[in-house]
Short mmCIF file of C-alpha atoms in Angstrom, two decimals:
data_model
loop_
_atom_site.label_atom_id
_atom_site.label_comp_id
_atom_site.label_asym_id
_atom_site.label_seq_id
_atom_site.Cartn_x
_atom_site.Cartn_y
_atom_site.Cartn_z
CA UNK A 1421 7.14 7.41 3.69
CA UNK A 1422 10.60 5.90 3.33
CA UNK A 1423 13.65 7.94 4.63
CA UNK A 1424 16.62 7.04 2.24
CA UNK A 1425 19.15 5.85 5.04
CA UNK A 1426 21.01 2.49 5.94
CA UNK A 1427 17.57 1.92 8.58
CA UNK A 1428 14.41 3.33 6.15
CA UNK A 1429 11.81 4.27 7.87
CA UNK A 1430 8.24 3.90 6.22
CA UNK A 1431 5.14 5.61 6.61
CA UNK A 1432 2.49 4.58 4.94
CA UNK A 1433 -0.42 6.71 4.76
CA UNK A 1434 -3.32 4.52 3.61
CA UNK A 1435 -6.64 5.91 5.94
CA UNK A 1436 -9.68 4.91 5.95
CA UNK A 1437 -12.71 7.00 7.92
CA UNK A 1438 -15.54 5.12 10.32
CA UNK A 1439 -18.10 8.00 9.24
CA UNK A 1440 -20.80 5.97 10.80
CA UNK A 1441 -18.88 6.30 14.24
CA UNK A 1442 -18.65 9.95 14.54
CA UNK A 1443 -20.19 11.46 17.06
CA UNK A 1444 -21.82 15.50 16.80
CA UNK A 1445 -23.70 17.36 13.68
CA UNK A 1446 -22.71 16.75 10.44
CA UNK A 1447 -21.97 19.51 7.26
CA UNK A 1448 -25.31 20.20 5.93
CA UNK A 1449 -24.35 21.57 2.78
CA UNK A 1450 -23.75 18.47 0.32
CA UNK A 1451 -20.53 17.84 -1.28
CA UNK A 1452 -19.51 18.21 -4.61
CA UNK A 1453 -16.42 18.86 -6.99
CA UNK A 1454 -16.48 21.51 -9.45
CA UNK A 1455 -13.73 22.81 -12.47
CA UNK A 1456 -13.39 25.91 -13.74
CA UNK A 1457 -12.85 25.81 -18.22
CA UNK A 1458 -9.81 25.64 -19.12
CA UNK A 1459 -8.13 22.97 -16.42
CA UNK A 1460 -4.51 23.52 -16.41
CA UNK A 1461 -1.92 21.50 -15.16
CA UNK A 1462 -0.92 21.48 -11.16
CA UNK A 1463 2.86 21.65 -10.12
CA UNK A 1464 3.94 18.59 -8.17
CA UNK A 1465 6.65 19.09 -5.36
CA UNK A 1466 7.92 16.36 -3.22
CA UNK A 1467 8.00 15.45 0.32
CA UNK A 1468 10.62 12.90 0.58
CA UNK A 1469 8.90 10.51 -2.07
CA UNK A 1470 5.60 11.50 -1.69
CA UNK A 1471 3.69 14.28 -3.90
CA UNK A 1472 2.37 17.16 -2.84
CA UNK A 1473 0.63 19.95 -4.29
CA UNK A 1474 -0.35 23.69 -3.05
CA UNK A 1475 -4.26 24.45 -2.13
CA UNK A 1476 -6.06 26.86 -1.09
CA UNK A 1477 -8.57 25.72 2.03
CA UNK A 1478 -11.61 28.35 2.73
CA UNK A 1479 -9.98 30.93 0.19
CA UNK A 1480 -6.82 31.00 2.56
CA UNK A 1481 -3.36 29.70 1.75
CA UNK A 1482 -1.72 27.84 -0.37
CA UNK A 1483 -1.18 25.38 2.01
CA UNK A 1484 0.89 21.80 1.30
CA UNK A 1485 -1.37 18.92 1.03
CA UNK A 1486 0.52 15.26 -0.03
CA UNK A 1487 -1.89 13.62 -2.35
CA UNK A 1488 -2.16 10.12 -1.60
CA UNK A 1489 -3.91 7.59 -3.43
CA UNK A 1490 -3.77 5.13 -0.35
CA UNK A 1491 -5.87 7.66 1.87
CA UNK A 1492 -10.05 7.06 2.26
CA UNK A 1493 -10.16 10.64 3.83
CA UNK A 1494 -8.67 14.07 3.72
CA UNK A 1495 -6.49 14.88 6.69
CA UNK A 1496 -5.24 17.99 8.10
CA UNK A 1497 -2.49 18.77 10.41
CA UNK A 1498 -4.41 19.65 13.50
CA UNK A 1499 -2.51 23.11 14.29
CA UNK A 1500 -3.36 24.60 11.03
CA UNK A 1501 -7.40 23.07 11.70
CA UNK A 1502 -6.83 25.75 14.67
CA UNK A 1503 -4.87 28.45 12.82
CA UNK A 1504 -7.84 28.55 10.41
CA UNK A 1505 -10.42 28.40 13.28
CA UNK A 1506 -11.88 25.38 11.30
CA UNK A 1507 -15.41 24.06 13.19
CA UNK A 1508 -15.07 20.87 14.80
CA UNK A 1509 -18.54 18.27 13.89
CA UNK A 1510 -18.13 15.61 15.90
CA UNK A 1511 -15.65 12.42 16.15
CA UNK A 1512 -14.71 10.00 13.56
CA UNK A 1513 -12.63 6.75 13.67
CA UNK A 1514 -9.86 6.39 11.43
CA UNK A 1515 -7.19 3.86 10.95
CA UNK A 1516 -5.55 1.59 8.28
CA UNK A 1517 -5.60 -1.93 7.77
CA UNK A 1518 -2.19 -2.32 9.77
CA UNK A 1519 -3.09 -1.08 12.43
CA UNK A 1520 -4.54 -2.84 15.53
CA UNK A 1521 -7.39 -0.45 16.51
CA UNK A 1522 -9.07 2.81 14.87
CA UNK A 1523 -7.78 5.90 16.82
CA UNK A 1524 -10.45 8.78 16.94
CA UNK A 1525 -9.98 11.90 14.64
CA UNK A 1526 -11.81 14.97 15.12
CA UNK A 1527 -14.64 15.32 12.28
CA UNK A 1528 -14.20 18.33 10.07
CA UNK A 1529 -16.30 21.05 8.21
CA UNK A 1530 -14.31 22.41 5.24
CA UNK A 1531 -16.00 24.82 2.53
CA UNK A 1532 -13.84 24.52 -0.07
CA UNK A 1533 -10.21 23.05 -1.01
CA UNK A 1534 -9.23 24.63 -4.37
CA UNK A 1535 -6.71 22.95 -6.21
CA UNK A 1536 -5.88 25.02 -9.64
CA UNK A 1537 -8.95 25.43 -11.26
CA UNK A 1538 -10.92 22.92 -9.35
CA UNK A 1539 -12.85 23.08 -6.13
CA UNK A 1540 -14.01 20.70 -3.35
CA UNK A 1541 -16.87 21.22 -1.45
CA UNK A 1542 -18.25 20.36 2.07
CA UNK A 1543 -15.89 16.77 1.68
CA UNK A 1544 -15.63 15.37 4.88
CA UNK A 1545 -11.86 15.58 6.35
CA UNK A 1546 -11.03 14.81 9.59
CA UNK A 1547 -7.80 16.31 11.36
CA UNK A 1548 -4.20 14.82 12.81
CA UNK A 1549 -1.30 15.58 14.39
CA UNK A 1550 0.86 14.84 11.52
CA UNK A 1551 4.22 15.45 12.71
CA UNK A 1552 3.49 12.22 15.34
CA UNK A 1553 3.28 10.55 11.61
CA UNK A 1554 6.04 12.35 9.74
CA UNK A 1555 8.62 12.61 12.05
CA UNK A 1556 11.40 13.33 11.78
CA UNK A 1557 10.56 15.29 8.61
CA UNK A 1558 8.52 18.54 8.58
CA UNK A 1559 5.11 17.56 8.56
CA UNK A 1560 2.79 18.52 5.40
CA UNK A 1561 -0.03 20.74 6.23
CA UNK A 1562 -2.50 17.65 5.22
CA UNK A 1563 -3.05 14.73 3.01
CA UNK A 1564 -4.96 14.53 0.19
CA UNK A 1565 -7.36 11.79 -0.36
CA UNK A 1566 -7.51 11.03 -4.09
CA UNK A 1567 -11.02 9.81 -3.19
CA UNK A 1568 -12.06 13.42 -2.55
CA UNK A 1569 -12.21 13.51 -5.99
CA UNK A 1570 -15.04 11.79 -7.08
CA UNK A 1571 -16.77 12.36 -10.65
CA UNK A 1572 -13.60 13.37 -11.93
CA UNK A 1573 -10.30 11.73 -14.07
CA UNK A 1574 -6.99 12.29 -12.26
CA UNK A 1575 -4.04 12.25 -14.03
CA UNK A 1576 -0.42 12.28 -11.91
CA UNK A 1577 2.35 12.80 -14.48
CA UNK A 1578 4.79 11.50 -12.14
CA UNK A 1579 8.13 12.03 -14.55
CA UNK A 1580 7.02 15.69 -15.53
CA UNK A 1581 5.66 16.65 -11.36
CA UNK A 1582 1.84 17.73 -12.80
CA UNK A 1583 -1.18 17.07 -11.82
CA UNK A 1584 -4.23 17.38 -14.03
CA UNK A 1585 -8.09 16.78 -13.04
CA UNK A 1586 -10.98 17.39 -15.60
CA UNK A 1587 -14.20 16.13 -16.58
CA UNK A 1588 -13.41 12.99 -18.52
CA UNK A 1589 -13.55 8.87 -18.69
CA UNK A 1590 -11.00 6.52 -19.38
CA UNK A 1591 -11.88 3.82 -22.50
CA UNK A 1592 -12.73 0.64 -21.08
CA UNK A 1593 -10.27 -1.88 -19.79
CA UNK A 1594 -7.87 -3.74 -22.03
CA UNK A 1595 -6.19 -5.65 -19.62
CA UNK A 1596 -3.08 -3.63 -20.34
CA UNK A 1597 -2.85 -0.37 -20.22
CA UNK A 1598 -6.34 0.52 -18.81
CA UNK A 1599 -7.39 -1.93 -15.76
CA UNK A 1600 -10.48 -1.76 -14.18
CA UNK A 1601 -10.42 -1.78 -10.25
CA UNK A 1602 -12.33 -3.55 -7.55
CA UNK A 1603 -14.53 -2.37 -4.58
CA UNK A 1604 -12.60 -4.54 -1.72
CA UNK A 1605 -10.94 -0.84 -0.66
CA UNK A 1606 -11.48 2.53 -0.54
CA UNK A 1607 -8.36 3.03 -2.63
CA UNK A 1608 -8.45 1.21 -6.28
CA UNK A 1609 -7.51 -2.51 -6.32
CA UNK A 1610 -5.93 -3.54 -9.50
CA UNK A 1611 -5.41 -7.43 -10.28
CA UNK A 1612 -0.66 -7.81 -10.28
CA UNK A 1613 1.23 -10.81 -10.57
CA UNK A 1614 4.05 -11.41 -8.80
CA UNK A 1615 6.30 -14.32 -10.05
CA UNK A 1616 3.41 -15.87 -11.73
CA UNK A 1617 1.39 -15.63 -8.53
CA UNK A 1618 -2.07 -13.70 -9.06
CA UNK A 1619 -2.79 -11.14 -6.59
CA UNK A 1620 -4.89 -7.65 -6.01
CA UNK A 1621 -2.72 -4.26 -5.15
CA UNK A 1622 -3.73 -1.28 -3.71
CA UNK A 1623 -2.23 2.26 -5.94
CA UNK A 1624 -0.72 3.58 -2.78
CA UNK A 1625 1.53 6.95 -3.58
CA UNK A 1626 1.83 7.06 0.07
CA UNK A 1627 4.48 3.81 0.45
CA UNK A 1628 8.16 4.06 -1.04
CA UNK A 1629 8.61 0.21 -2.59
CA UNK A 1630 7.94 -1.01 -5.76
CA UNK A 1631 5.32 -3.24 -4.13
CA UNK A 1632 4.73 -4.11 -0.39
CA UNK A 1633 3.20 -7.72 0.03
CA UNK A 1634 2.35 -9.41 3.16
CA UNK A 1635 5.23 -11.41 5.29
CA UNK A 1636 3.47 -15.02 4.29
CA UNK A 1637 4.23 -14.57 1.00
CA UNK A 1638 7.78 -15.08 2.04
CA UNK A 1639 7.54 -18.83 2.20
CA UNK A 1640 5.94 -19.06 -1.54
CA UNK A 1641 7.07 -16.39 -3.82
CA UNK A 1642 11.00 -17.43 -5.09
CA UNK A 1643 13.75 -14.52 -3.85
CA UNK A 1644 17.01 -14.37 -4.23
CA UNK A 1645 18.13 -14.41 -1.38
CA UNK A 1646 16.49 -14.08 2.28
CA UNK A 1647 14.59 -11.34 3.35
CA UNK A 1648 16.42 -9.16 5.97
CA UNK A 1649 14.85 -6.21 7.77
CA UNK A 1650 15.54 -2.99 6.17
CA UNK A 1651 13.50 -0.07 7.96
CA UNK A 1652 10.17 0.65 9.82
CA UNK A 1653 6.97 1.19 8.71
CA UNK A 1654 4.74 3.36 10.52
CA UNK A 1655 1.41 4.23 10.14
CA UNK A 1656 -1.69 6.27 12.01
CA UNK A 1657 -2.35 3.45 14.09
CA UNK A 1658 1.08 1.14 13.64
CA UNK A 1659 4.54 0.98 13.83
CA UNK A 1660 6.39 -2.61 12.23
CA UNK A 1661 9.40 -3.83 10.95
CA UNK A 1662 9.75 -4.04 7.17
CA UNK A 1663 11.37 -6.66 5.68
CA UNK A 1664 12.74 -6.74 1.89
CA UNK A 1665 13.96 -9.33 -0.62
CA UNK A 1666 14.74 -9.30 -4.38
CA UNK A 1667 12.35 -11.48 -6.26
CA UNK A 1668 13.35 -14.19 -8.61
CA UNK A 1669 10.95 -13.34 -11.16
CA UNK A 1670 8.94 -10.90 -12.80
CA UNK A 1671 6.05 -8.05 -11.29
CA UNK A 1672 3.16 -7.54 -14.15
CA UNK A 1673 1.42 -4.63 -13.95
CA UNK A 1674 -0.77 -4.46 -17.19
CA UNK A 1675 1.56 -4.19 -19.83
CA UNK A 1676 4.25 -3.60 -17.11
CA UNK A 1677 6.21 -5.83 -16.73
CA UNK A 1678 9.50 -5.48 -14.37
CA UNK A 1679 12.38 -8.40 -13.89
CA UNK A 1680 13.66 -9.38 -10.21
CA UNK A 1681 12.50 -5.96 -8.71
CA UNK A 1682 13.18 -5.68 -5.08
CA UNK A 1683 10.27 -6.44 -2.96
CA UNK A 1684 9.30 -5.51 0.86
CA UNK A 1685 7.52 -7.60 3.27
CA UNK A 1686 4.97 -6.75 6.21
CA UNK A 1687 3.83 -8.61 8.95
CA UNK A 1688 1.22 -6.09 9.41
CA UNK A 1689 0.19 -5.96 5.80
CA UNK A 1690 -2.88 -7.79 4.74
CA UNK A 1691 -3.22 -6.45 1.07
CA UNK A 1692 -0.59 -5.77 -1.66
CA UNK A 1693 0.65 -2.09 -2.21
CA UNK A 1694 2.31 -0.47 -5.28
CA UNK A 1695 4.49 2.10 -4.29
CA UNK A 1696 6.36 5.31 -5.22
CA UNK A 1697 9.28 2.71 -6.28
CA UNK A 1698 7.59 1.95 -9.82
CA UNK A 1699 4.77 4.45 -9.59
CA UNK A 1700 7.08 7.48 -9.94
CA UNK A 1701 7.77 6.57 -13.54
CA UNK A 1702 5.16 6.30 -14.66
CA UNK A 1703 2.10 8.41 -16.14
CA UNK A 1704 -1.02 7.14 -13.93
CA UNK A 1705 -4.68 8.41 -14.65
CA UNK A 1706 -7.59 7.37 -12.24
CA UNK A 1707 -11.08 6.91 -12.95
CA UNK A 1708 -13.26 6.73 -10.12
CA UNK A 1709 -16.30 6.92 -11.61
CA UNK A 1710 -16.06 3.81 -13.56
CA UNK A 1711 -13.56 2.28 -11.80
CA UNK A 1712 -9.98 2.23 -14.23
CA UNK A 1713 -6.85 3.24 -13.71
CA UNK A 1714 -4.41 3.54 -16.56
CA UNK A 1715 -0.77 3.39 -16.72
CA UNK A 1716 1.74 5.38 -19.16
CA UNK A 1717 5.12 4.74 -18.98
CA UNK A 1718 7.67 7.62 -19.41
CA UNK A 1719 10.35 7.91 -22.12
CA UNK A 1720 13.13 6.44 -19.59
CA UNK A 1721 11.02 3.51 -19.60
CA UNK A 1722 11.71 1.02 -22.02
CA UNK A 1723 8.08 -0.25 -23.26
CA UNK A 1724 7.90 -3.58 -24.56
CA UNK A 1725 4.90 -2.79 -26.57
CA UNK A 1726 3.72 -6.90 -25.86
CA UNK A 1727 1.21 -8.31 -23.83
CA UNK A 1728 2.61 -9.20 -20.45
CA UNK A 1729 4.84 -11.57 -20.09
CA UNK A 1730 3.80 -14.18 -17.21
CA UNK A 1731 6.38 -16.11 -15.37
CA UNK A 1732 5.12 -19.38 -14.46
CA UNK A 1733 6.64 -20.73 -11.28
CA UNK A 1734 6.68 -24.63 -10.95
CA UNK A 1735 8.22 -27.15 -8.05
CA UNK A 1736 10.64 -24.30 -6.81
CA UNK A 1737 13.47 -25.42 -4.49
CA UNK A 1738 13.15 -22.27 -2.73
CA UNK A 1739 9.24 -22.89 -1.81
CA UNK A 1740 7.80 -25.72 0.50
CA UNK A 1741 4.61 -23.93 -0.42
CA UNK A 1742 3.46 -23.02 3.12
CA UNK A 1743 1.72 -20.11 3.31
CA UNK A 1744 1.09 -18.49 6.67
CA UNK A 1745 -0.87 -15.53 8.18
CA UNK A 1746 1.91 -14.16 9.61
CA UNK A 1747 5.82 -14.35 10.86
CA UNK A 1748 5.27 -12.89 14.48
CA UNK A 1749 3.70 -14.48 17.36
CA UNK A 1750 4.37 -17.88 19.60
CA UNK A 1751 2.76 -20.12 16.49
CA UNK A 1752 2.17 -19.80 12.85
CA UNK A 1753 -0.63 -20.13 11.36
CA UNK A 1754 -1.47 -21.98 8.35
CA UNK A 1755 -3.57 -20.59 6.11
CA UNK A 1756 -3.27 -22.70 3.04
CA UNK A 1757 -0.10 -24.70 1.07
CA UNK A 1758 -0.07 -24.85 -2.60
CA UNK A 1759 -0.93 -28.19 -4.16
CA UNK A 1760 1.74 -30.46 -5.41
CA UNK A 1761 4.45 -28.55 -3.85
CA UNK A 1762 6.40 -30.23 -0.51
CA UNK A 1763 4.23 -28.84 2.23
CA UNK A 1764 1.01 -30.68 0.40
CA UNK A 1765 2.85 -33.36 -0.05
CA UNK A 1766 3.99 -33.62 3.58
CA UNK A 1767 0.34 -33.89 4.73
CA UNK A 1768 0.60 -29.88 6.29
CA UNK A 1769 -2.63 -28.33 5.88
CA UNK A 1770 -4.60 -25.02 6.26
CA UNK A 1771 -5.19 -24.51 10.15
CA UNK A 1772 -2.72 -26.37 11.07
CA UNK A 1773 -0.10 -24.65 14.03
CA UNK A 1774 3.38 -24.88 13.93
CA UNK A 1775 4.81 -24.76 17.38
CA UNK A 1776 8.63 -25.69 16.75
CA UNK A 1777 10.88 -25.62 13.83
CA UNK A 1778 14.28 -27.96 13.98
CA UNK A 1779 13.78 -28.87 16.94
CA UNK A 1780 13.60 -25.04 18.65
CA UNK A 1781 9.96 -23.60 19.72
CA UNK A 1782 8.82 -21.29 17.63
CA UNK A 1783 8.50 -18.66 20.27
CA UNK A 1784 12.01 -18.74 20.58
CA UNK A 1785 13.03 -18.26 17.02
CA UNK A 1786 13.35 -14.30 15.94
CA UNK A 1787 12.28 -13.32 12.26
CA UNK A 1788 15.70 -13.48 10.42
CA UNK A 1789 15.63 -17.38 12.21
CA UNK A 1790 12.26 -18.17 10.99
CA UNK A 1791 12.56 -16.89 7.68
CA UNK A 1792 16.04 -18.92 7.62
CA UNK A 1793 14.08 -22.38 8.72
CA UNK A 1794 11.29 -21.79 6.67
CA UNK A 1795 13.64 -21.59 3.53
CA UNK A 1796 16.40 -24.45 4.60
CA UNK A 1797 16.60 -27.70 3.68
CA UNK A 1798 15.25 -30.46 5.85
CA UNK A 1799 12.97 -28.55 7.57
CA UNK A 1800 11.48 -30.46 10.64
CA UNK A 1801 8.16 -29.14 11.81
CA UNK A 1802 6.07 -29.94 15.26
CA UNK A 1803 2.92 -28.92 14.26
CA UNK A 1804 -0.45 -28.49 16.20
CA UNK A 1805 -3.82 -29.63 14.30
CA UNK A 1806 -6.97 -29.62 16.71
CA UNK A 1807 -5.80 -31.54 20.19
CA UNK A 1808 -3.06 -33.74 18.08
CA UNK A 1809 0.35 -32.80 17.71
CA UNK A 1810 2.28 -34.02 14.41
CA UNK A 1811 5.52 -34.34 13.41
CA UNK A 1812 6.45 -34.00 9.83
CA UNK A 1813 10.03 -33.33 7.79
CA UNK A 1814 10.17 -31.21 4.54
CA UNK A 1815 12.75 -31.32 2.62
CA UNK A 1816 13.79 -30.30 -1.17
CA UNK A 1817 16.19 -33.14 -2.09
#
């Protein structure tokens, strides 16, 4: 969740659920998802920039869930789990892939969540204190986990706030406007390119940006200018700094295609994210059951109506092509450099340590310094590779 300030803050609700961890009985009663004839369309409200929708859990309510396609798992807020006298089944782990460790959740037994005309049954849910997450907003009552939803087509008509969910299936994939998703997540995968750079995003409602990439892409995707820290993230398990850039270049999404968008940076992040920042103009429809998600763009959007336009990024002066698992810690780690740019040329390769930049330790160096070396020219690197230690300068000239 981003709090529009001069410092954002971020939280970032993408959960997944360690099932086989929990501890206690289990539901008995199997789940399922049923609709009602006709299915009408579900107001949208907002929580900051995330959507939310009113339910009804065990016939009681409504209650204010957000619905987030980053989330693995239902959550609810842990003082209306006692309100409602909900039974507790056991223990489950929960976390997301920023955080260090899974933090245990207690395991819940829900009847039913009604949502308009369609009901959830006996879907496993665990419960949170959500205002430790939301703060220092008002936390929601609980999050819904677009995966709940199984067997069904969910369409978020982000321009017009409605929801809709009915028995259907999207045509198959086309590459543009329908694109089928992986099975690396939980949450659906779809192939992006960034600058001419081919990667795989998560369809996270739950973060603010246009897209969130991992902090080594810093050193090979072309900005701008710098990346300077802008707010914090914060997640069930994490707290971070977020860094952001504009790019110097173009984001494809399908058919999608935006110019120089601003982009934001974790250290923490290990996959790609597609935010609220684009996602709230659009028209998005998920199929889970064969795996494609679809994307409509609204009136306010111009459509280019052409296949996407890819951006093809050669010898950049603003890339040495080192790219590194991270920007924190006493060394970076190399975990590949992109043929026939400097770094290759240099002799860096992946695995290799850099210990001191210009001359300074990198221990020493902050982020903002790093980032600063890592994008200057000569760049002098002392670099660790098994029990050697190597000396090498980069430069663009």
């Amino acid at each position: 969740m981003k709090f529009w300030a001069r410092r954002a803050a971020l939280i970032v609700t993408f959960l997944t659920v360690a099932l086989a961890a929990s501890t206690g009985r289990s539901a008995e009663a199997p789940s399922a998802v049923k609709a009602n004839s006709p299915v009408r369309a579900v107001a949208i409200d907002y929580l900051a920039h995330l959507p939310m929708v009113k339910v009804l859990i065990n016939g009681k309510g409504p209650y204010n869930l957000v619905v987030d396609t980053g989330a693995g798992v239902t959550v609810l807020d842990k003082d209306l789990v006692a309100a409602l006298d909900l039974p507790v089944m056991g223990t489950s782990l929960v976390g997301s892939p920023m955080g260090a460790e899974r933090i245990p959740a207690d395991s819940l037994a829900i009847r039913t969540i009604e949502i308009g005309d369609v009901v959830i049954e006996n879907k496993p849910a665990v419960a949170l204190q959500l205002q430790d997450v939301f703060s220092p907003l008002q936390a929601p009552d609980g999050i819904l986990a677009a995966a709940s939803l199984d067997g069904f087509l969910v369409t978020i008509d982000f321009p017009n706030s409605v929801m809709m969910i009915r028995r259907a299936e999207l045509p198959p994939a086309d590459g543009q406007r329908v694109l089928d998703y992986g099975t690396s997540f939980v949450v659906p995968d779809i192939p992006i390119s960034i600058a001419g750079e081919a990667l795989r995003a998560a369809l996270d409602t739950g973060a603010p940006s246009t897209v969130v990439v991992p902090s080594n892409l810093i050193a090979t995707l072309p900005l701008v200018s710098e990346p300077v820290v802008t707010g914090t993230g914060r997640t069930v398990d994490a707290e971070f700094e977020i860094l952001s850039a504009q790019l110097k270049g173009t984001l494809n999404i399908g058919h999608i295609a935006i110019d120089n968008p601003r982009i934001a940076f974790s250290d923490r992040s290990t996959v790609c994210h597609i935010g609220m920042g684009i996602l709230r103009e659009l028209t998005v429809t998920i199929d889970r059951t064969n795996r494609r998600v679809a994307f409509e763009q609204s009136p306010q959007m111009p459509d280019s109506g052409s296949p996407t336009r890819r951006v093809v990024r050669g010898g950049s002066k603003k890339s040495y092509g080192i790219m590194l698992g991270g920007l924190s810690g006493d060394v970076l780690e190399v975990i590949g450099v992109e043929q026939g740019l400097v770094a290759a040329t240099a002799g860096l390769v992946k695995g290799d340590r850099i210990i001191a930049m210009n001359g300074r330790p990198v221990k020493t160096l902050g982020t903002d310094e790093r980032i600063r070396c890592l994008r200057g020219s000569p760049l002098v690197l002392q670099v660790e590779r098994g029990t050697s230690t190597l000396e090498m300068t980069l430069s663009f000239e």
